[in-house]
mmCIF file of C-alpha atoms and ligand atoms in Angstrom:
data_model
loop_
_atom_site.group_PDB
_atom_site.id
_atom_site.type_symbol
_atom_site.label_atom_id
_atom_site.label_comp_id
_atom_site.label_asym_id
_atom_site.label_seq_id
_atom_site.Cartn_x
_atom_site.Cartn_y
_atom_site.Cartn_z
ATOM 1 C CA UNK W 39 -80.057 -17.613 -36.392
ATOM 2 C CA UNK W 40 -83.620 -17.951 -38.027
ATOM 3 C CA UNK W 41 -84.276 -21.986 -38.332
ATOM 4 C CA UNK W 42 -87.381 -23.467 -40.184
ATOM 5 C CA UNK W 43 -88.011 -27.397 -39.303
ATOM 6 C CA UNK W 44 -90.275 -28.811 -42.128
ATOM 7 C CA UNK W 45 -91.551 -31.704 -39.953
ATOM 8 C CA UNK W 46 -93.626 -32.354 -36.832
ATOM 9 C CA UNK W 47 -92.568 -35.306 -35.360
ATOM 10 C CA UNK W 48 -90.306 -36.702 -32.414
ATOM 11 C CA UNK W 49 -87.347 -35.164 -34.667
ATOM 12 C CA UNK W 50 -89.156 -31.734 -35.789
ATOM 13 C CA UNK W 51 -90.277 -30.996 -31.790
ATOM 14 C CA UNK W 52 -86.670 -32.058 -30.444
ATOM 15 C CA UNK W 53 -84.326 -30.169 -32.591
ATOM 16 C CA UNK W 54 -86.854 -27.516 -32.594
ATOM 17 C CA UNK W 55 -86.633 -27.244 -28.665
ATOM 18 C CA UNK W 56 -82.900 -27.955 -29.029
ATOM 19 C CA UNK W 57 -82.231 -24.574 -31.136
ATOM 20 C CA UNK W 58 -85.211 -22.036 -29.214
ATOM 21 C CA UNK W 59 -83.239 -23.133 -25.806
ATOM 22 C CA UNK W 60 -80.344 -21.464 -27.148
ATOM 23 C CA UNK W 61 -81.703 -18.823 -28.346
ATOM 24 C CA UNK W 62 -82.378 -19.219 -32.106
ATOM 25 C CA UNK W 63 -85.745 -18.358 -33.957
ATOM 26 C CA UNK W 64 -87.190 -21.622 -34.799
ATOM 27 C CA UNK W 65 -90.686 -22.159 -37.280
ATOM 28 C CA UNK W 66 -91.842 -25.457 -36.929
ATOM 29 C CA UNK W 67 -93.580 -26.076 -40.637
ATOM 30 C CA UNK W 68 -96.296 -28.450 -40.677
ATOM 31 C CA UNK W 69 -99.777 -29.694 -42.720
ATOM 32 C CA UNK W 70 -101.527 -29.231 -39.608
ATOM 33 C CA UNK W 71 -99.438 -26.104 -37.731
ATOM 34 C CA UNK W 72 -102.492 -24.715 -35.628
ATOM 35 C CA UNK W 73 -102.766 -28.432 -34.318
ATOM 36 C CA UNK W 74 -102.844 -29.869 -30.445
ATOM 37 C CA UNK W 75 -99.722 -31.179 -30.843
ATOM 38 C CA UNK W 76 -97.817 -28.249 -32.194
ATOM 39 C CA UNK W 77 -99.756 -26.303 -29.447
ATOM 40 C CA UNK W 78 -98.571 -28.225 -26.698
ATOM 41 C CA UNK W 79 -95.046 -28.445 -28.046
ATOM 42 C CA UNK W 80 -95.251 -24.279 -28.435
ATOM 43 C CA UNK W 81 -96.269 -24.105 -24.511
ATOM 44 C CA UNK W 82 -93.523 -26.154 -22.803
ATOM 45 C CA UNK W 83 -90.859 -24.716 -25.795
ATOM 46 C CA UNK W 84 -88.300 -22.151 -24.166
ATOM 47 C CA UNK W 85 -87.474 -19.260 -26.470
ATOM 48 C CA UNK W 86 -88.217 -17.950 -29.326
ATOM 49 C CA UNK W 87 -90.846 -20.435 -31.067
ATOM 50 C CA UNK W 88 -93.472 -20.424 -33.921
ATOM 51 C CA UNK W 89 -95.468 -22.501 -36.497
ATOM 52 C CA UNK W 90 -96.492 -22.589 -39.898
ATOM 53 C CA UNK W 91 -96.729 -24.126 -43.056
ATOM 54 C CA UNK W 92 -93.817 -26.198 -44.707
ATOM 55 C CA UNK W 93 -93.610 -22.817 -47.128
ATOM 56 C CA UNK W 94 -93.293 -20.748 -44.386
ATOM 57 C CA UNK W 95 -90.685 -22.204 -42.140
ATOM 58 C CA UNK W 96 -88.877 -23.073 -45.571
ATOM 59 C CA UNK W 97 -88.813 -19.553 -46.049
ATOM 60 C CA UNK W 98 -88.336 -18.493 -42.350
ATOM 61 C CA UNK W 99 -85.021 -20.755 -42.058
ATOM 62 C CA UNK W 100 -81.587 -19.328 -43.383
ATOM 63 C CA UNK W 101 -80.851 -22.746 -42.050
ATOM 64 C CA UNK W 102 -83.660 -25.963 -42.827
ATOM 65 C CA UNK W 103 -83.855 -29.308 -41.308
ATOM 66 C CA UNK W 104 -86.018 -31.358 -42.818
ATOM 67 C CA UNK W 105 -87.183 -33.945 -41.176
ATOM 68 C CA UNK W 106 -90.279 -35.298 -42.666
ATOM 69 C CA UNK W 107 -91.048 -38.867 -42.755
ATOM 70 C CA UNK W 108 -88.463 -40.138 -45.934
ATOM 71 C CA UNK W 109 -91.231 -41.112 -48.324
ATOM 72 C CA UNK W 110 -92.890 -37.499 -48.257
ATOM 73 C CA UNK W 111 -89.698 -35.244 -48.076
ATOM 74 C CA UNK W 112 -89.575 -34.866 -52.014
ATOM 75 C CA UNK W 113 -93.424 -34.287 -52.599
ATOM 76 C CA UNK W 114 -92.958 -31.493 -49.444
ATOM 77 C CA UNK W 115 -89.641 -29.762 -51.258
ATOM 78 C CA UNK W 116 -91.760 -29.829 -54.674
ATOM 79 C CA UNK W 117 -94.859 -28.614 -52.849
ATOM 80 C CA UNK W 118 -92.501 -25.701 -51.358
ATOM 81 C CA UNK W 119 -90.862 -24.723 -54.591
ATOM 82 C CA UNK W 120 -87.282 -25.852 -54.849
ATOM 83 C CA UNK W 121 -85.796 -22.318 -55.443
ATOM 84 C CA UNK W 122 -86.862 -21.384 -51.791
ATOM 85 C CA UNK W 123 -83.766 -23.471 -50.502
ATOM 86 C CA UNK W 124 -81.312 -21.596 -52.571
ATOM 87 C CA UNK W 125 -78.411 -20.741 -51.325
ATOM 88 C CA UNK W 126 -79.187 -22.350 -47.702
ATOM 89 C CA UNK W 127 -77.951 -24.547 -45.786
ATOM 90 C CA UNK W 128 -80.168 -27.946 -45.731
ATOM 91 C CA UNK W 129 -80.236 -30.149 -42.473
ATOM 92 C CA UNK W 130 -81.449 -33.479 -43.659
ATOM 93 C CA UNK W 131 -82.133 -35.534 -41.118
ATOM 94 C CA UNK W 132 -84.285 -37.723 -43.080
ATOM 95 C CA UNK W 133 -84.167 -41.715 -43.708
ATOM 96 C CA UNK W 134 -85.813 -43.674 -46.606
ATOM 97 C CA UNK W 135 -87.033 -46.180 -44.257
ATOM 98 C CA UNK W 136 -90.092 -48.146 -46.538
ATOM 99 C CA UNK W 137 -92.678 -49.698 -44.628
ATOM 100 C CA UNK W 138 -90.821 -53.167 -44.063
ATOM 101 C CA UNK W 139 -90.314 -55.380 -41.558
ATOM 102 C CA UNK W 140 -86.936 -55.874 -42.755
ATOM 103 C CA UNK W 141 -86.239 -52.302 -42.762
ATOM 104 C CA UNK W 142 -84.521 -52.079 -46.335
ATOM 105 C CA UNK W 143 -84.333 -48.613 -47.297
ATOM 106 C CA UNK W 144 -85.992 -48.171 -49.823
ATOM 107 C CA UNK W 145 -83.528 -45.903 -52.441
ATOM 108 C CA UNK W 146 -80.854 -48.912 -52.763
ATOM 109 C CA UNK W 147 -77.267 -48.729 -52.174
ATOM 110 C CA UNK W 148 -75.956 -46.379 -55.683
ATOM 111 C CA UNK W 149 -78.211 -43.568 -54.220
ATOM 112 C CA UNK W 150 -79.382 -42.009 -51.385
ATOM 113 C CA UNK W 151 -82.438 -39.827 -50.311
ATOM 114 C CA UNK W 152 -79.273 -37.256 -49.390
ATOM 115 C CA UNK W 153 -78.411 -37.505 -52.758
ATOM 116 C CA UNK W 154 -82.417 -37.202 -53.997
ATOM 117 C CA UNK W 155 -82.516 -34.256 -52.294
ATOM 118 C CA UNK W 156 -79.298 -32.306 -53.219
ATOM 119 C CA UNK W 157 -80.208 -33.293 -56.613
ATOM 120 C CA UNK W 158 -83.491 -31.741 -55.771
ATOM 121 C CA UNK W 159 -82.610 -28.315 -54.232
ATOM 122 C CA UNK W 160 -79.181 -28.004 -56.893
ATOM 123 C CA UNK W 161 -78.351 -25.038 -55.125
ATOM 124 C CA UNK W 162 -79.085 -25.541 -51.520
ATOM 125 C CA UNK W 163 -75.758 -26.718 -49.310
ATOM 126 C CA UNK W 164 -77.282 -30.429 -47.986
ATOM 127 C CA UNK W 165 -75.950 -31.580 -45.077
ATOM 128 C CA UNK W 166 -76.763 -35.439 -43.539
ATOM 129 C CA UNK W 167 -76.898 -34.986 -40.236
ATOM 130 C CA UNK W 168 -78.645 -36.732 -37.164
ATOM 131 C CA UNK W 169 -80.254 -39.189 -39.195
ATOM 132 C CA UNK W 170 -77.854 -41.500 -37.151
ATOM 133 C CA UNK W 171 -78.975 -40.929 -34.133
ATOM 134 C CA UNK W 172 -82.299 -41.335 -31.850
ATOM 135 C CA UNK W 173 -84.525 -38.044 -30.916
ATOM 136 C CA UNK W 174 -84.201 -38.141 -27.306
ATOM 137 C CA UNK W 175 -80.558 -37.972 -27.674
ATOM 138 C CA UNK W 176 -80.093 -35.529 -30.472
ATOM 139 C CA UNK W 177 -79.737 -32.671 -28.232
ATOM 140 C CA UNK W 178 -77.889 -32.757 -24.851
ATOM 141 C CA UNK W 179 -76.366 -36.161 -25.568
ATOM 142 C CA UNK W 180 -75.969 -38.854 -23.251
ATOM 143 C CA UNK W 181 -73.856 -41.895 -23.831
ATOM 144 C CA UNK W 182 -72.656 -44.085 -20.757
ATOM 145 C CA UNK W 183 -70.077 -45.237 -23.012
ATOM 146 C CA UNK W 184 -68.937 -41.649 -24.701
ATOM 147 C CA UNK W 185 -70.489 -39.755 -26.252
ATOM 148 C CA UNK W 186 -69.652 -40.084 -30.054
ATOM 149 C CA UNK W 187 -68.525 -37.816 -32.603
ATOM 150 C CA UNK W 188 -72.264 -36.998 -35.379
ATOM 151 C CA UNK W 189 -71.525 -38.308 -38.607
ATOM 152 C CA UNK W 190 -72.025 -36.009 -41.494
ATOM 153 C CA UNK W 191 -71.331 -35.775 -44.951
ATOM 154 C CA UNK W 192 -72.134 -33.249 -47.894
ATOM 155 C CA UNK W 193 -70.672 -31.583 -50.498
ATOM 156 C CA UNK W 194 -70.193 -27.894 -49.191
ATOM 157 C CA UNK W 195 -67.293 -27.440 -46.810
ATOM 158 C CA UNK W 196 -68.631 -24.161 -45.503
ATOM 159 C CA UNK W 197 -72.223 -25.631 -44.849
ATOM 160 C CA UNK W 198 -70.322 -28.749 -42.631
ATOM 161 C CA UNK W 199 -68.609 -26.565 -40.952
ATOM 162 C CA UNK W 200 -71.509 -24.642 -39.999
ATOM 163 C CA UNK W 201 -73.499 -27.867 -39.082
ATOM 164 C CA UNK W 202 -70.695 -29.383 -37.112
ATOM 165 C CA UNK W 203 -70.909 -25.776 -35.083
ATOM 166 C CA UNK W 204 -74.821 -26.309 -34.187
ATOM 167 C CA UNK W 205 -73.534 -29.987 -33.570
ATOM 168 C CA UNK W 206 -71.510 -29.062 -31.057
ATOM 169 C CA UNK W 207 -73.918 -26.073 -29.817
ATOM 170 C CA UNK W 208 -75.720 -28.959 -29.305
ATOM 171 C CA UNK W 209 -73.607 -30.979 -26.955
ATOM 172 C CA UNK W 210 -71.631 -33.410 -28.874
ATOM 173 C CA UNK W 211 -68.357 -33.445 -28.993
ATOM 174 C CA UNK W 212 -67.997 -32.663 -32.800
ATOM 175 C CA UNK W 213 -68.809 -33.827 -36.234
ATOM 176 C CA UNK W 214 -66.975 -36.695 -38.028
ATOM 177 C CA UNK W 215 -67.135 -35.545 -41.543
ATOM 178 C CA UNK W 216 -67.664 -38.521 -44.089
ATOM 179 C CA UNK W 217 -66.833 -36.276 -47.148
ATOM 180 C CA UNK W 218 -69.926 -35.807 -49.919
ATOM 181 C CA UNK W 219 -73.295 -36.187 -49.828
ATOM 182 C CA UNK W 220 -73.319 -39.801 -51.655
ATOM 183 C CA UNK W 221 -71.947 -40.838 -47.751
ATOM 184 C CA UNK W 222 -75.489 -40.691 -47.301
ATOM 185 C CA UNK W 223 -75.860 -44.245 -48.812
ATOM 186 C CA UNK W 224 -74.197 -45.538 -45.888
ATOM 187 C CA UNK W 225 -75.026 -42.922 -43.041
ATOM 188 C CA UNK W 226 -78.914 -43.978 -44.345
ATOM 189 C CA UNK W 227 -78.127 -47.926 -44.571
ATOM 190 C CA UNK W 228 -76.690 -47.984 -41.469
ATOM 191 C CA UNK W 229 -80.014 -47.139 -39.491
ATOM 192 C CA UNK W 230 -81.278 -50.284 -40.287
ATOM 193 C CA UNK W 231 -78.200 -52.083 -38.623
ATOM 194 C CA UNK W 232 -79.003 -49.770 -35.427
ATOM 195 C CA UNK W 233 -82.922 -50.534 -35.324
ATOM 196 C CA UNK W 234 -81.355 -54.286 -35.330
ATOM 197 C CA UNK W 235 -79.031 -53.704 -32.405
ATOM 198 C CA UNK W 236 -81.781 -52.108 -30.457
ATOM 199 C CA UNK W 237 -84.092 -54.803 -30.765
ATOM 200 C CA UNK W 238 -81.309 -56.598 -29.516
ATOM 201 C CA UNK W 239 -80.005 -54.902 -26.752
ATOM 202 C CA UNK W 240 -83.537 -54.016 -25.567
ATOM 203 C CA UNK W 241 -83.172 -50.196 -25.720
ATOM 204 C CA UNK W 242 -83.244 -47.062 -27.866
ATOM 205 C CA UNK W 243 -80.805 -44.555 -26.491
ATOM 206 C CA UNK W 244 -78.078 -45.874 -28.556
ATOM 207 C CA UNK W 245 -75.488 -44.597 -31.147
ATOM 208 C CA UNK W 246 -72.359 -46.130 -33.170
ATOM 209 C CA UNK W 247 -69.066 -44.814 -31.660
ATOM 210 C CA UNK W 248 -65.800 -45.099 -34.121
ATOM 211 C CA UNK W 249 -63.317 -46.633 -31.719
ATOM 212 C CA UNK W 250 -59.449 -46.676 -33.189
ATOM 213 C CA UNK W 251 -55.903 -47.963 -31.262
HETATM 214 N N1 LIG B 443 -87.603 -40.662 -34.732
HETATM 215 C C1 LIG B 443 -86.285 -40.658 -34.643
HETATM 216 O O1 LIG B 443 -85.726 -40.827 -33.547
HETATM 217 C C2 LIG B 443 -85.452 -40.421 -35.858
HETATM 218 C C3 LIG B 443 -84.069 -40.412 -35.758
HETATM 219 C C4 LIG B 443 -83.284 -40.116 -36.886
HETATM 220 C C5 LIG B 443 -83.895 -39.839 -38.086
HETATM 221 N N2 LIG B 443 -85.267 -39.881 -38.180
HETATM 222 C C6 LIG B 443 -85.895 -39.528 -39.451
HETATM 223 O O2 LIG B 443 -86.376 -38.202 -39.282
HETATM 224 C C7 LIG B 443 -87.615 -37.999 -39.971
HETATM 225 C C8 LIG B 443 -88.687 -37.559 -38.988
HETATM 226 O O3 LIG B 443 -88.924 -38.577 -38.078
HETATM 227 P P1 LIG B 443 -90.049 -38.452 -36.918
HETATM 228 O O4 LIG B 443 -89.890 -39.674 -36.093
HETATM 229 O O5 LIG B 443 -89.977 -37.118 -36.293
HETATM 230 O O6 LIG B 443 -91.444 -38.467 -37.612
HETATM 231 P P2 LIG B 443 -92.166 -39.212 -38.813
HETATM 232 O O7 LIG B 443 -93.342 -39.844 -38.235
HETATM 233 O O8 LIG B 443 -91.231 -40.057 -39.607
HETATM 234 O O9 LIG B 443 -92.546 -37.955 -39.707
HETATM 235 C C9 LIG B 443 -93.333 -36.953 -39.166
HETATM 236 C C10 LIG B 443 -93.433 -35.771 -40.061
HETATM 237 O O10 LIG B 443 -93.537 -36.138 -41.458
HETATM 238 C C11 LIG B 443 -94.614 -35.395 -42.049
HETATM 239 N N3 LIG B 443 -95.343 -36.226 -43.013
HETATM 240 C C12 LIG B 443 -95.684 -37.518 -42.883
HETATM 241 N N4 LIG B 443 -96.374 -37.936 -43.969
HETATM 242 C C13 LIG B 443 -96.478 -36.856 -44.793
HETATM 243 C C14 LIG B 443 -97.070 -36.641 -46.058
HETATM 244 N N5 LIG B 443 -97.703 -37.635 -46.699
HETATM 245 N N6 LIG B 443 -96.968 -35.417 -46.609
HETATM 246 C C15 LIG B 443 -96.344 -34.425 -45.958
HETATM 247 N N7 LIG B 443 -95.758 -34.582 -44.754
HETATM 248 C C16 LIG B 443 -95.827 -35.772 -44.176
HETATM 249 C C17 LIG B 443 -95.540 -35.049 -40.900
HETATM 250 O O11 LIG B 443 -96.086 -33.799 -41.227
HETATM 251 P P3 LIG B 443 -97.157 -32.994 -40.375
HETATM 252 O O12 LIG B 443 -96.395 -32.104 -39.442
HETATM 253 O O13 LIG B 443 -97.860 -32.247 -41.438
HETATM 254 O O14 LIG B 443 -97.993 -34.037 -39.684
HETATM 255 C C18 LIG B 443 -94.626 -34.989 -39.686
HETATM 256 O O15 LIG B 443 -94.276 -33.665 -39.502
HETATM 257 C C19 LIG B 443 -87.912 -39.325 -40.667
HETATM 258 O O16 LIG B 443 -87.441 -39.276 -41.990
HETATM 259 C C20 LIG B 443 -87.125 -40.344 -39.836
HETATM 260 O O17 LIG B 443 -86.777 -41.508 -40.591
HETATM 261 C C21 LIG B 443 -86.047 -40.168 -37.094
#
C-alpha cells in the first residue's frame, strides 16, 4: 500500500516507521522534507521510505494520515487542494489541542476537528484514529495492563474497516468502532483527561482500556 504522512513530528516519524517495517511505501510530507531531521529519520527507517512536500505525499498516499499539529491541519489540506483526498481514505490522527495550560480543545464540544476536516475533504473517507494514544506506543503496543482495543470512529464503514486492519497490522488487538465521525468530539476531548492522568501518574505510556463484567 502507498501511504503519504502529512506531518513530521513524533506521530509523522512513528507511524511512518510503523508502515515501511511492514513493507508499505510511505512519503513523509513536510515544509522542510530535505531537513536533518527527516534525514536522520530516512537512515534508521527500514523499508521502503521517502520525503516530500505535504502535496506530494498527499498525492503519493491511497491512504493519508495526517498528523500535523491541530491548529495547522486545515491551512495544510487548503494549501494541498482538497480534491487531492478524494476518494481516499483519511487517517486523522490530529487533536485541536490550543496552546493552554488547561488543555481545552479548542473546537468546543458540538464539533470536532474530525468533523472540520470531513467537512473539509467532502469526499475523502475520514477516519479518527490514534489520536488517543501516545507515539511511542502507536505501533507495537505495550500495555502491562492489556493492551486495549484503538478507538475509532467515521462515517465510511469500508474505510474503518480498512483502518481497523492497519490497526491490527499494527499490533493491537483491534479497533473499537465509536460509529461517525462527530465521535471525534469525544475521542478529541478525552486527550485532555489523559494528559491529566499522566501528570498524575508520572508517566506517558498510557492508554484508556474499556473494561465491562
Ligand atoms: N505526540 C503524540 O504522542 C500524539 C499522540 C496523539 C495525537 N497527536 C496529535 O498528532 C499531531 C502530530 O503530533 P506531533 O507530536 O507529531 O507533532 P506536532 O509538533 O504537534 O506537529 C508537528 C507537525 O506539524 C507541522 N506543522 C506545525 N506547524 C505548522 C504550520 N504552521 N504549518 C504547517 N505545518 C505545521 C510540522 O510540519 P513540518 O514537517 O513542516 O515541520 C510537523 O510536521 C498533533 O495534532 C497532535 O495533537 C500527538
Amino acid at each position: 500500500m502507498k501511504v503519504g504522512i502529512l506531518g513530521s513530528g513524533d506521530v509523522g516519524q512513528a507511524l511512518g516507521r510503523g508502515f515501511a517495517a511492514r513493507g508499505h511505501e510511505v512519503m513523509i510530507g513536510s515544509r522542510n522534507p530535505k531537513g536533518e531531521g527527516l534525514a536522520k529519520w530516512l537512515r534508521a527507517v527500514k523499508g521502503k521510505a521517502t520525503t516530500g512536500s505535504f502535496e506530494e505525499a498527499a498525492k503519493h498516499g491511497e491512504v493519508v494520515v495526517l498528523a500535523t499539529r491541530g491548529a495547522a491541519v486545515e491551512e495544510v489540506l487548503k494549501g494541498v487542494g482538497h480534491a487531492r483526498f478524494d476518494g481516499k481514505v483519511v487517517i486523522d490522527v490530529t487533536n485541536p489541542l490550543a496552546d493552554d495550560p488547561n488543555l481545552v480543545p479548542f473546537v468546543g464540544m458540538t464539533d470536532s476537528l474530525g468533523e472540520r476536516i470531513q467537512r473539509a475533504l467532502p469526499r475523502a473517507r475520514v477516519v479518527k484514529a490514534f489520536n488517543t494514544v501516545p507515539n511511542t506506543q502507536m505501533v507495537d503496543p505495550k500495555f502491562s495492563g492489556g493492551t486495549p482495543d484503538l478507538m475509532i470512529c467515521g462515517n465510511d464503514a469500508a474505510a474503518k474497516k480498512a483502518v481497523a486492519g492497519i490497526v491490527k497490522e499494527f499490533g493491537w488487538p483491534g479497533a473499537l468502532d465509536l460509529g461517525g465521525i462527530e465521535g471525534a468530539r469525544w475521542l478529541e476531548a478525552s486527550v485532555s483527561l489523559w494528559v491529566l492522568v499522566g501528570m498524575h501518574i508520572g508517566r506517558w505510556d498510557h492508554a484508556f482500556k474499556v473494561v465491562h463484567g
